[in-house]
Amino acid sequence: MAETKVATTMFEPELETMPSSDLRALQSERLVAMVRYAYDNVPLYRRRFEEAGLTPDDIKGLDDLPKIPFTVKDDLRDHYPYGILAVPREEVVRFHASSGTTGKPTVVSYTARDLDTWSRMMARTYASAGTTKADLVQNIYGYGLFTGGLGFHYGAERLGATVLPTSTGNTKKQLMLMRDLQSTVVACTPSYAVFLAEAAVEEGYDPRNDFALRIGTFGAEPWSEEARQKLEAVFGIRAYDCYGMSELYGPGVAVECSEQNGLHIWSDEFLAETIDPETQEPLPPGELGEMVFTMLTREAMPLLRYRTRDLARIVWDECPCGRTHPRIMRISGRDDDMLIVGGVNVFPSQIEEVLMSVPELGDQYEIIVDRDLLDKLSVRVEVAPGQDWTSAPLAGKVAENLTAVLSIRALVELLEPGTIERSLGKARRVIDLRTS
Ligand code: DLL
C-alpha cells in the first residue's frame, strides 16, 4: 500500500508546523516554568536539586537542561502507591498503572487538564495517521489500568471520530463486529494485529474485501518493518507506529505521519533528549541512545529528565509532511530487553527482522536463552500455513540467516502453525532460562 502517499490533515496545524526556532523557544519557556513548579510542589525534586547544589533560578533555558538531575522508574516505585504527586489527591481525576513484571505496579496520575492535554495529543496522533471524523475506530487496546484503551478512546472522541470500544479478547466477536460495522481504523498491539489477520483467514473472512479497514494504529511494543509490510498487505491498510509509555500519559508521545519515516514527538509537550546510557552524557541529534523525556506542562505528576530505557535515534530534519517536530527513527528496543548471549549483544528486533524476511515462516516465534557451559540461543518459529515444519533445509537456512546477522550461532526449531500461544496485548517473545 505504501506506493500511494496520503496527505493527512493535522489536528493542531499551528502547533504542529511552528518553525523549529519558535518550538525551541516555547520548550525553553515551558521548561523554566516546569522546573519551578516541580521544585515548589514535589519534595523529591526539591531534594534532588538541593543535593546537586541547584535552585530553579539556575535553569534559565534549554541550554541548562543537562544540569537537571535524572528521574528514574524506581523514583516512582519508591513513592508507591501515589507516585510523584504535585497536587492534592482530590485534584487527581484518574489513575492508571503499568503492570510491571516484578513487584508493585507503577501508578500514574492525571488532573483534568492533564487528561485534556493527553486527549489532544492522541487526537493529533490519529490525524497524523490519516484518521478523520468520518472514521470508525475499533479500539482493541485493553481498557483498564493500561493506558492504551482509554488513551486511544478519548483521542478518537476528541477528533470527532466514532469509537467501537471492544477492548481486548474475544477474537471471533472482534472480527464479526469489524465486518458488520465496517470499522475503518483498527487500534491494537502489532502482535495482536498479526494474530487477528491469521484468525480472520481461519474464520473464512477475506480480510481485504470483507472488512473496510484503511488504517492501523499499532504500538506499545517493538515491531519490524517486515511486520508492517505483512499487516499492510493482509488487511489492505496503512500501518502506523505509535509510541508512548504510562509515565508520559500513555500512548500519544510520538507517531508516524504519512511519510511513515520516523515518529514525530509532540515536542511542545514532551522535551526529548538522547543520552549515552553508560556515561549519562547527552548525545548529539541523530545518535543512537537512551531517550529521556521532560514533560513540559504535566500538572499531577511532573517528570523531569525521565529515563525511559528505550533506545532510539532522534532527528530534527525537515519532514515533507510539514510537521516541524523532531522524529524518532524507529525504536531499537529497550536497553533492558537487550540480551547478552555469550558476550554478544542481541536485540529481539534483529531476530524478528530475519524471521519475517523468510517467506516460508509464519509470524509467531519465541526466543529462548539458556546456559549449559556456554550461553545458547534457540529460536522456535512457526512455519507459514502449508509449509513443512519437518524440513531440515529450511531450519538450516533460517539458522544461517540468523548467524549472519547476529554473529553468534542460533539453534532453530520449526513448529507447526498454531503451536505458540497468542497474546492479546504485548507479546512475550523472550524466555531467558539462565539463572545468573
Ligand atoms: O505501552 C503505552 C502505549 C499504548 C503506547 C498503546 C502505544 C500504544 P507502557 O505499558 O507503560 O505504555 O509501556 C511503555 O512500551 O517504554 C517501550 O519500551 C514500549 N513501547 C511503546 N510503544 C512502542 C513502540 C504503553 N511503538 C513501553 N515501539 C515503552 C516500540 C514501544 N516499543
CSV table of C-alpha atoms and ligand atoms in Angstrom, one decimal:
chain,number,residue,atom,x,y,z
A,1,MET,CA,0.0,0.0,0.0
A,2,ALA,CA,3.0,2.3,0.6
A,3,GLU,CA,3.1,3.5,-3.1
A,4,THR,CA,0.2,5.9,-2.6
A,5,LYS,CA,1.2,8.9,-0.4
A,6,VAL,CA,-1.8,10.1,1.5
A,7,ALA,CA,-2.0,13.7,2.6
A,8,THR,CA,-3.1,13.9,6.2
A,9,THR,CA,-4.9,16.7,7.9
A,10,MET,CA,-3.5,18.0,11.1
A,11,PHE,CA,-5.4,18.3,14.4
A,12,GLU,CA,-3.5,21.4,15.5
A,13,PRO,CA,-1.7,22.7,12.4
A,14,GLU,CA,-0.3,25.8,14.0
A,15,LEU,CA,1.4,23.9,16.8
A,16,GLU,CA,2.4,21.0,14.6
A,17,THR,CA,4.1,23.1,11.9
A,18,MET,CA,5.5,26.0,14.0
A,19,PRO,CA,9.1,27.0,13.0
A,20,SER,CA,11.7,25.0,14.8
A,21,SER,CA,13.1,28.1,16.4
A,22,ASP,CA,9.7,29.0,17.8
A,23,LEU,CA,9.2,25.5,19.0
A,24,ARG,CA,12.6,25.6,20.8
A,25,ALA,CA,11.7,29.0,22.4
A,26,LEU,CA,8.4,27.5,23.6
A,27,GLN,CA,10.1,24.5,25.1
A,28,SER,CA,12.6,26.7,26.8
A,29,GLU,CA,10.0,28.9,28.4
A,30,ARG,CA,7.9,25.9,29.5
A,31,LEU,CA,11.0,24.2,30.9
A,32,VAL,CA,11.8,27.1,33.1
A,33,ALA,CA,8.2,27.2,34.4
A,34,MET,CA,8.1,23.4,34.9
A,35,VAL,CA,11.3,23.3,36.9
A,36,ARG,CA,10.0,25.9,39.2
A,37,TYR,CA,6.6,24.1,39.6
A,38,ALA,CA,8.2,20.7,40.2
A,39,TYR,CA,10.6,22.2,42.8
A,40,ASP,CA,7.9,24.0,44.6
A,41,ASN,CA,5.4,21.1,44.7
A,42,VAL,CA,7.3,17.8,44.8
A,43,PRO,CA,9.7,17.2,47.7
A,44,LEU,CA,11.7,14.7,45.7
A,45,TYR,CA,12.6,17.3,43.1
A,46,ARG,CA,13.5,19.9,45.8
A,47,ARG,CA,15.7,17.3,47.4
A,48,ARG,CA,17.4,16.3,44.2
A,49,PHE,CA,18.1,20.0,43.3
A,50,GLU,CA,19.5,20.7,46.8
A,51,GLU,CA,21.8,17.6,46.5
A,52,ALA,CA,23.0,18.9,43.2
A,53,GLY,CA,23.5,22.4,44.6
A,54,LEU,CA,20.9,23.9,42.3
A,55,THR,CA,17.9,26.1,42.6
A,56,PRO,CA,15.3,26.7,39.9
A,57,ASP,CA,17.0,30.0,39.1
A,58,ASP,CA,19.9,28.0,37.7
A,59,ILE,CA,17.7,26.7,34.9
A,60,LYS,CA,17.2,29.6,32.5
A,61,GLY,CA,16.5,27.7,29.3
A,62,LEU,CA,17.2,24.7,27.2
A,63,ASP,CA,21.0,25.1,27.5
A,64,ASP,CA,20.7,24.3,31.2
A,65,LEU,CA,18.8,21.1,30.7
A,66,PRO,CA,21.9,18.8,31.2
A,67,LYS,CA,22.2,20.3,34.8
A,68,ILE,CA,18.8,18.8,35.8
A,69,PRO,CA,19.1,15.5,37.7
A,70,PHE,CA,17.5,12.5,36.1
A,71,THR,CA,14.3,10.8,37.3
A,72,VAL,CA,14.0,7.0,37.0
A,73,LYS,CA,11.3,4.4,37.4
A,74,ASP,CA,12.4,3.5,40.9
A,75,ASP,CA,11.7,7.1,42.0
A,76,LEU,CA,8.0,6.4,41.1
A,77,ARG,CA,8.1,2.9,42.6
A,78,ASP,CA,9.6,4.3,45.8
A,79,HIS,CA,6.6,6.6,46.1
A,80,TYR,CA,4.0,3.8,45.8
A,81,PRO,CA,1.1,4.0,45.8
A,82,TYR,CA,0.5,7.5,44.6
A,83,GLY,CA,3.8,8.1,42.9
A,84,ILE,CA,5.2,11.6,42.4
A,85,LEU,CA,2.2,13.9,43.2
A,86,ALA,CA,2.4,17.6,42.8
A,87,VAL,CA,-1.3,18.2,43.6
A,88,PRO,CA,-3.6,17.1,46.4
A,89,ARG,CA,-5.1,13.7,45.7
A,90,GLU,CA,-8.5,15.4,45.3
A,91,GLU,CA,-7.2,17.2,42.2
A,92,VAL,CA,-6.4,13.9,40.6
A,93,VAL,CA,-9.2,12.8,38.4
A,94,ARG,CA,-7.7,9.5,37.2
A,95,PHE,CA,-5.0,6.9,38.0
A,96,HIS,CA,-3.6,4.4,35.6
A,97,ALA,CA,-0.9,1.8,36.4
A,98,SER,CA,1.6,-0.1,34.4
A,99,SER,CA,1.8,-3.8,35.1
A,100,GLY,CA,5.5,-4.2,35.8
A,101,THR,CA,7.0,-7.6,35.7
A,102,THR,CA,8.3,-7.5,39.3
A,103,GLY,CA,6.7,-6.3,42.5
A,104,LYS,CA,4.3,-3.4,42.7
A,105,PRO,CA,2.8,-1.6,39.7
A,106,THR,CA,3.8,2.0,38.9
A,107,VAL,CA,0.9,4.2,39.5
A,108,VAL,CA,0.5,7.4,37.3
A,109,SER,CA,-1.9,10.3,37.9
A,110,TYR,CA,-3.7,12.9,35.9
A,111,THR,CA,-5.5,16.2,36.7
A,112,ALA,CA,-8.5,17.3,34.5
A,113,ARG,CA,-6.1,19.4,32.5
A,114,ASP,CA,-3.6,16.5,32.1
A,115,LEU,CA,-6.4,14.4,30.6
A,116,ASP,CA,-7.3,17.3,28.3
A,117,THR,CA,-3.7,17.6,27.1
A,118,TRP,CA,-3.4,13.8,26.6
A,119,SER,CA,-6.6,13.7,24.5
A,120,ARG,CA,-5.3,16.5,22.3
A,121,MET,CA,-2.0,14.6,21.8
A,122,MET,CA,-4.0,11.5,20.9
A,123,ALA,CA,-6.2,13.4,18.5
A,124,ARG,CA,-3.1,14.7,16.8
A,125,THR,CA,-1.8,11.1,16.7
A,126,TYR,CA,-4.9,9.8,15.0
A,127,ALA,CA,-4.9,12.7,12.5
A,128,SER,CA,-1.2,12.1,11.7
A,129,ALA,CA,-2.1,8.5,10.8
A,130,GLY,CA,-4.8,9.9,8.4
A,131,THR,CA,-7.8,9.4,10.6
A,132,THR,CA,-10.7,11.8,10.2
A,133,LYS,CA,-14.1,12.5,11.8
A,134,ALA,CA,-15.6,10.1,9.3
A,135,ASP,CA,-13.7,7.1,10.6
A,136,LEU,CA,-15.0,4.3,12.8
A,137,VAL,CA,-12.2,3.2,15.1
A,138,GLN,CA,-12.2,-0.3,16.6
A,139,ASN,CA,-10.2,0.1,19.7
A,140,ILE,CA,-8.8,-3.3,20.8
A,141,TYR,CA,-6.2,-1.9,23.3
A,142,GLY,CA,-7.1,-3.0,26.8
A,143,TYR,CA,-9.4,-0.8,28.8
A,144,GLY,CA,-8.5,-0.5,32.4
A,145,LEU,CA,-5.3,0.2,34.2
A,146,PHE,CA,-3.3,0.0,30.9
A,147,THR,CA,-3.2,3.4,29.3
A,148,GLY,CA,-3.8,2.1,25.7
A,149,GLY,CA,-7.5,1.6,25.9
A,150,LEU,CA,-8.7,4.9,27.4
A,151,GLY,CA,-5.9,6.8,25.6
A,152,PHE,CA,-7.0,5.7,22.2
A,153,HIS,CA,-10.6,6.0,23.2
A,154,TYR,CA,-10.7,9.7,24.3
A,155,GLY,CA,-8.3,10.7,21.5
A,156,ALA,CA,-10.8,9.3,18.9
A,157,GLU,CA,-13.7,11.1,20.5
A,158,ARG,CA,-11.7,14.3,20.7
A,159,LEU,CA,-11.0,14.1,17.0
A,160,GLY,CA,-14.7,13.5,16.4
A,161,ALA,CA,-14.4,10.0,15.0
A,162,THR,CA,-16.6,7.2,16.1
A,163,VAL,CA,-15.2,4.6,18.6
A,164,LEU,CA,-16.1,1.0,18.9
A,165,PRO,CA,-14.6,0.2,22.4
A,166,THR,CA,-14.2,-3.6,22.0
A,167,SER,CA,-11.1,-3.7,24.3
A,168,THR,CA,-9.0,-7.0,24.2
A,169,GLY,CA,-10.1,-10.5,23.7
A,170,ASN,CA,-12.9,-12.5,22.1
A,171,THR,CA,-11.3,-12.5,18.6
A,172,LYS,CA,-14.3,-14.0,16.8
A,173,LYS,CA,-16.5,-11.2,18.1
A,174,GLN,CA,-13.9,-8.6,17.1
A,175,LEU,CA,-13.9,-10.0,13.6
A,176,MET,CA,-17.7,-10.1,13.4
A,177,LEU,CA,-18.1,-6.5,14.6
A,178,MET,CA,-15.2,-5.4,12.3
A,179,ARG,CA,-17.1,-6.8,9.3
A,180,ASP,CA,-20.7,-5.9,10.3
A,181,LEU,CA,-20.0,-2.3,11.5
A,182,GLN,CA,-17.3,-1.8,8.7
A,183,SER,CA,-14.6,-0.4,11.1
A,184,THR,CA,-12.2,1.7,9.1
A,185,VAL,CA,-9.4,2.1,11.7
A,186,VAL,CA,-8.0,-0.6,14.0
A,187,ALA,CA,-6.0,0.2,17.1
A,188,CYS,CA,-4.2,-2.6,18.9
A,189,THR,CA,-0.7,-4.0,19.5
A,190,PRO,CA,1.1,-5.2,16.4
A,191,SER,CA,1.3,-8.7,17.7
A,192,TYR,CA,-2.4,-8.8,18.2
A,193,ALA,CA,-2.9,-7.4,14.7
A,194,VAL,CA,-0.9,-10.3,13.3
A,195,PHE,CA,-3.0,-12.7,15.2
A,196,LEU,CA,-6.2,-11.1,14.1
A,197,ALA,CA,-5.1,-11.4,10.5
A,198,GLU,CA,-4.4,-15.1,11.0
A,199,ALA,CA,-7.7,-15.7,12.8
A,200,ALA,CA,-9.7,-13.8,10.1
A,201,VAL,CA,-8.4,-16.2,7.4
A,202,GLU,CA,-9.1,-19.2,9.7
A,203,GLU,CA,-12.7,-17.9,10.2
A,204,GLY,CA,-13.2,-17.8,6.5
A,205,TYR,CA,-13.0,-14.0,6.0
A,206,ASP,CA,-11.2,-12.3,3.1
A,207,PRO,CA,-9.6,-9.5,5.1
A,208,ARG,CA,-9.1,-7.2,2.2
A,209,ASN,CA,-12.7,-7.4,0.9
A,210,ASP,CA,-14.9,-8.3,3.9
A,211,PHE,CA,-13.5,-5.5,6.1
A,212,ALA,CA,-13.4,-1.8,5.3
A,213,LEU,CA,-10.2,-1.2,7.3
A,214,ARG,CA,-7.9,1.5,5.8
A,215,ILE,CA,-5.6,2.4,8.8
A,216,GLY,CA,-3.9,0.6,11.6
A,217,THR,CA,-2.5,2.5,14.7
A,218,PHE,CA,-0.1,0.0,16.3
A,219,GLY,CA,2.2,0.4,19.2
A,220,ALA,CA,3.0,-0.5,22.8
A,221,GLU,CA,5.8,-2.9,21.7
A,222,PRO,CA,8.5,-3.1,19.2
A,223,TRP,CA,7.7,-4.3,15.7
A,224,SER,CA,9.7,-4.6,12.5
A,225,GLU,CA,9.3,-3.0,9.0
A,226,GLU,CA,8.7,-6.5,7.8
A,227,ALA,CA,5.7,-6.9,10.2
A,228,ARG,CA,4.4,-3.6,8.8
A,229,GLN,CA,4.6,-4.8,5.3
A,230,LYS,CA,2.8,-8.0,6.1
A,231,LEU,CA,0.0,-6.2,8.0
A,232,GLU,CA,-0.5,-3.7,5.2
A,233,ALA,CA,-0.7,-6.4,2.6
A,234,VAL,CA,-3.1,-8.7,4.5
A,235,PHE,CA,-5.6,-6.0,5.5
A,236,GLY,CA,-5.0,-3.6,2.7
A,237,ILE,CA,-4.3,-0.8,5.2
A,238,ARG,CA,-1.5,1.6,6.0
A,239,ALA,CA,0.0,0.7,9.4
A,240,TYR,CA,1.4,3.5,11.6
A,241,ASP,CA,3.7,3.1,14.6
A,242,CYS,CA,2.7,4.9,17.8
A,243,TYR,CA,4.9,5.3,20.8
A,244,GLY,CA,4.2,6.2,24.4
A,245,MET,CA,4.5,5.0,28.0
A,246,SER,CA,2.4,5.1,31.1
A,247,GLU,CA,4.6,7.6,32.8
A,248,LEU,CA,4.3,10.0,29.8
A,249,TYR,CA,0.4,10.0,29.9
A,250,GLY,CA,0.4,6.7,27.9
A,251,PRO,CA,0.2,6.5,24.1
A,252,GLY,CA,0.4,9.7,22.2
A,253,VAL,CA,4.0,10.8,22.7
A,254,ALA,CA,5.1,10.2,19.1
A,255,VAL,CA,3.6,8.8,15.9
A,256,GLU,CA,4.4,8.4,12.3
A,257,CYS,CA,2.9,10.7,9.6
A,258,SER,CA,2.0,9.9,6.0
A,259,GLU,CA,5.7,9.6,5.2
A,260,GLN,CA,6.0,6.5,7.6
A,261,ASN,CA,9.6,7.5,8.1
A,262,GLY,CA,10.1,8.2,11.8
A,263,LEU,CA,7.7,9.2,14.6
A,264,HIS,CA,7.1,12.9,15.3
A,265,ILE,CA,7.4,13.6,19.0
A,266,TRP,CA,4.8,16.2,20.1
A,267,SER,CA,7.6,18.5,21.4
A,268,ASP,CA,5.5,21.3,22.7
A,269,GLU,CA,4.6,18.8,25.5
A,270,PHE,CA,7.5,16.3,25.5
A,271,LEU,CA,11.0,17.6,25.6
A,272,ALA,CA,13.2,14.7,24.3
A,273,GLU,CA,16.9,14.1,24.6
A,274,THR,CA,19.1,11.1,24.0
A,275,ILE,CA,21.9,10.1,26.4
A,276,ASP,CA,24.6,7.6,26.5
A,277,PRO,CA,23.1,5.1,29.0
A,278,GLU,CA,26.6,4.3,30.4
A,279,THR,CA,28.1,7.8,30.9
A,280,GLN,CA,24.6,9.5,31.0
A,281,GLU,CA,26.1,12.3,28.8
A,282,PRO,CA,23.7,13.9,26.3
A,283,LEU,CA,24.3,12.8,22.7
A,284,PRO,CA,24.1,15.0,19.6
A,285,PRO,CA,20.9,14.7,17.5
A,286,GLY,CA,20.9,11.6,15.2
A,287,GLU,CA,22.9,9.3,17.5
A,288,LEU,CA,21.5,6.2,19.0
A,289,GLY,CA,21.0,6.5,22.7
A,290,GLU,CA,18.5,6.2,25.5
A,291,MET,CA,15.5,8.5,25.2
A,292,VAL,CA,15.0,10.9,28.1
A,293,PHE,CA,11.8,13.0,28.4
A,294,THR,CA,10.8,16.1,30.3
A,295,MET,CA,7.1,16.7,30.4
A,296,LEU,CA,6.5,20.4,29.8
A,297,THR,CA,3.0,21.0,31.2
A,298,ARG,CA,2.2,18.0,33.3
A,299,GLU,CA,0.3,19.0,36.5
A,300,ALA,CA,-0.4,15.9,38.6
A,301,MET,CA,2.9,14.1,38.1
A,302,PRO,CA,5.7,16.3,36.7
A,303,LEU,CA,8.6,14.3,35.2
A,304,LEU,CA,12.0,16.0,34.7
A,305,ARG,CA,14.5,14.2,32.6
A,306,TYR,CA,12.8,10.8,32.9
A,307,ARG,CA,15.0,7.9,31.7
A,308,THR,CA,12.8,5.6,29.5
A,309,ARG,CA,15.4,2.8,28.9
A,310,ASP,CA,14.2,2.9,25.3
A,311,LEU,CA,16.9,3.2,22.7
A,312,ALA,CA,16.4,5.2,19.5
A,313,ARG,CA,17.8,8.0,17.3
A,314,ILE,CA,16.1,11.4,17.3
A,315,VAL,CA,16.4,13.7,14.3
A,316,TRP,CA,15.4,17.3,13.8
A,317,ASP,CA,15.4,17.3,10.0
A,318,GLU,CA,12.6,18.7,7.9
A,319,CYS,CA,9.8,16.3,7.1
A,320,PRO,CA,7.9,16.5,3.8
A,321,CYS,CA,4.6,16.3,5.8
A,322,GLY,CA,5.2,19.8,7.1
A,323,ARG,CA,5.4,19.0,10.7
A,324,THR,CA,8.5,20.5,12.4
A,325,HIS,CA,8.5,18.3,15.5
A,326,PRO,CA,11.6,16.1,15.7
A,327,ARG,CA,11.3,12.4,14.8
A,328,ILE,CA,12.3,9.1,16.5
A,329,MET,CA,13.8,7.0,13.8
A,330,ARG,CA,12.4,3.6,15.0
A,331,ILE,CA,12.7,2.4,18.5
A,332,SER,CA,15.5,-0.2,18.5
A,333,GLY,CA,14.3,-1.8,21.7
A,334,ARG,CA,14.8,-1.3,25.4
A,335,ASP,CA,18.3,-1.5,26.9
A,336,ASP,CA,16.8,-3.9,29.4
A,337,ASP,CA,15.5,-6.0,26.5
A,338,MET,CA,18.9,-6.4,25.0
A,339,LEU,CA,20.2,-9.9,25.5
A,340,ILE,CA,23.8,-10.6,26.1
A,341,VAL,CA,24.4,-14.1,24.8
A,342,GLY,CA,27.9,-15.3,25.1
A,343,GLY,CA,29.2,-11.8,25.3
A,344,VAL,CA,27.4,-10.6,22.1
A,345,ASN,CA,24.6,-8.0,22.2
A,346,VAL,CA,21.4,-9.3,20.6
A,347,PHE,CA,18.2,-7.3,20.2
A,348,PRO,CA,15.0,-9.4,19.8
A,349,SER,CA,14.1,-6.9,16.9
A,350,GLN,CA,17.1,-8.2,14.9
A,351,ILE,CA,15.8,-11.7,15.2
A,352,GLU,CA,12.3,-10.7,14.2
A,353,GLU,CA,13.6,-9.0,11.0
A,354,VAL,CA,15.4,-12.1,9.9
A,355,LEU,CA,12.4,-14.4,10.6
A,356,MET,CA,9.9,-12.1,8.8
A,357,SER,CA,12.1,-12.0,5.7
A,358,VAL,CA,11.8,-15.7,5.2
A,359,PRO,CA,8.5,-16.3,3.2
A,360,GLU,CA,8.2,-20.0,4.4
A,361,LEU,CA,7.9,-18.9,8.0
A,362,GLY,CA,4.8,-17.7,9.9
A,363,ASP,CA,4.6,-14.7,12.3
A,364,GLN,CA,4.9,-16.4,15.7
A,365,TYR,CA,8.2,-17.1,17.4
A,366,GLU,CA,9.9,-17.4,20.7
A,367,ILE,CA,13.5,-16.7,21.7
A,368,ILE,CA,15.0,-18.9,24.3
A,369,VAL,CA,18.3,-18.2,26.0
A,370,ASP,CA,19.8,-21.0,28.2
A,371,ARG,CA,23.1,-21.9,29.5
A,372,ASP,CA,24.9,-25.3,29.8
A,373,LEU,CA,28.5,-24.5,30.0
A,374,LEU,CA,28.1,-21.7,27.5
A,375,ASP,CA,25.1,-19.5,26.6
A,376,LYS,CA,22.8,-21.0,24.0
A,377,LEU,CA,20.3,-19.1,21.8
A,378,SER,CA,17.4,-21.0,20.4
A,379,VAL,CA,14.6,-19.7,18.2
A,380,ARG,CA,11.3,-21.6,17.9
A,381,VAL,CA,9.3,-20.4,15.0
A,382,GLU,CA,6.1,-21.5,13.3
A,383,VAL,CA,6.2,-22.2,9.6
A,384,ALA,CA,3.6,-20.5,7.3
A,385,PRO,CA,0.4,-22.5,6.6
A,386,GLY,CA,1.0,-25.3,4.1
A,387,GLN,CA,4.8,-25.3,4.7
A,388,ASP,CA,6.7,-28.3,6.0
A,389,TRP,CA,7.8,-27.9,9.6
A,390,THR,CA,10.0,-31.0,9.5
A,391,SER,CA,12.2,-29.5,6.7
A,392,ALA,CA,15.8,-29.7,7.8
A,393,PRO,CA,17.0,-27.5,4.9
A,394,LEU,CA,14.5,-24.7,5.9
A,395,ALA,CA,15.7,-24.9,9.5
A,396,GLY,CA,19.3,-24.8,8.3
A,397,LYS,CA,18.6,-21.7,6.1
A,398,VAL,CA,17.0,-19.8,8.9
A,399,ALA,CA,19.8,-20.7,11.3
A,400,GLU,CA,22.3,-19.4,8.7
A,401,ASN,CA,20.5,-16.2,8.2
A,402,LEU,CA,20.4,-15.6,11.9
A,403,THR,CA,24.1,-16.3,12.4
A,404,ALA,CA,24.9,-13.9,9.6
A,405,VAL,CA,23.0,-11.0,11.3
A,406,LEU,CA,23.8,-11.8,15.0
A,407,SER,CA,27.3,-13.1,14.7
A,408,ILE,CA,26.5,-16.0,17.0
A,409,ARG,CA,25.1,-19.4,16.4
A,410,ALA,CA,21.4,-19.9,16.8
A,411,LEU,CA,19.6,-23.2,17.1
A,412,VAL,CA,16.3,-23.2,15.1
A,413,GLU,CA,13.3,-25.3,15.8
A,414,LEU,CA,10.4,-25.2,13.3
A,415,LEU,CA,6.9,-25.6,14.6
A,416,GLU,CA,3.5,-26.5,13.2
A,417,PRO,CA,1.3,-23.4,12.7
A,418,GLY,CA,-0.8,-22.7,15.8
A,419,THR,CA,1.7,-24.1,18.4
A,420,ILE,CA,2.8,-20.9,20.1
A,421,GLU,CA,0.3,-19.2,22.5
A,422,ARG,CA,-1.1,-15.9,21.0
A,423,SER,CA,-1.0,-12.7,23.1
A,424,LEU,CA,-3.9,-10.3,23.4
A,425,GLY,CA,-1.8,-7.4,24.4
A,426,LYS,CA,2.0,-7.1,24.4
A,427,ALA,CA,3.7,-10.3,23.2
A,428,ARG,CA,6.3,-12.1,25.4
A,429,ARG,CA,8.9,-13.2,22.9
A,430,VAL,CA,11.9,-13.8,25.1
A,431,ILE,CA,12.3,-16.6,27.6
A,432,ASP,CA,15.6,-16.3,29.5
A,433,LEU,CA,16.3,-19.5,31.4
A,434,ARG,CA,19.7,-18.5,32.7
A,435,THR,CA,19.8,-18.2,36.5
A,436,SER,CA,22.7,-15.9,36.7
B,1,DLL,O1,2.6,0.8,26.0
B,1,DLL,C1,1.6,2.9,26.0
B,1,DLL,C2,1.1,2.7,24.7
B,1,DLL,C3,-0.2,2.1,24.5
B,1,DLL,C4,1.9,3.0,23.6
B,1,DLL,C5,-0.6,1.9,23.2
B,1,DLL,C6,1.4,2.9,22.3
B,1,DLL,C7,0.2,2.3,22.1
B,1,DLL,P1,3.6,1.0,28.9
B,1,DLL,O2,2.7,-0.2,29.1
B,1,DLL,O3,4.0,1.9,30.0
B,1,DLL,O4,2.8,2.0,27.9
B,1,DLL,O5,4.9,0.6,28.1
B,1,DLL,C8,5.8,1.5,27.6
B,1,DLL,O6,6.4,0.1,25.8
B,1,DLL,O7,8.8,2.2,27.2
B,1,DLL,C9,8.5,0.9,25.2
B,1,DLL,O8,9.5,0.0,25.7
B,1,DLL,C10,7.3,0.1,24.7
B,1,DLL,N1,6.7,0.8,23.5
B,1,DLL,C11,5.6,1.5,23.5
B,1,DLL,N2,5.3,1.9,22.2
B,1,DLL,C12,6.3,1.3,21.4
B,1,DLL,C13,6.6,1.3,20.0
B,1,DLL,C14,2.4,1.8,26.7
B,1,DLL,N3,5.8,2.0,19.1
B,1,DLL,C15,6.9,0.8,26.9
B,1,DLL,N4,7.7,0.7,19.6
B,1,DLL,C16,7.9,1.8,26.3
B,1,DLL,C17,8.5,0.0,20.5
B,1,DLL,C18,7.2,0.6,22.3
B,1,DLL,N5,8.3,0.0,21.8
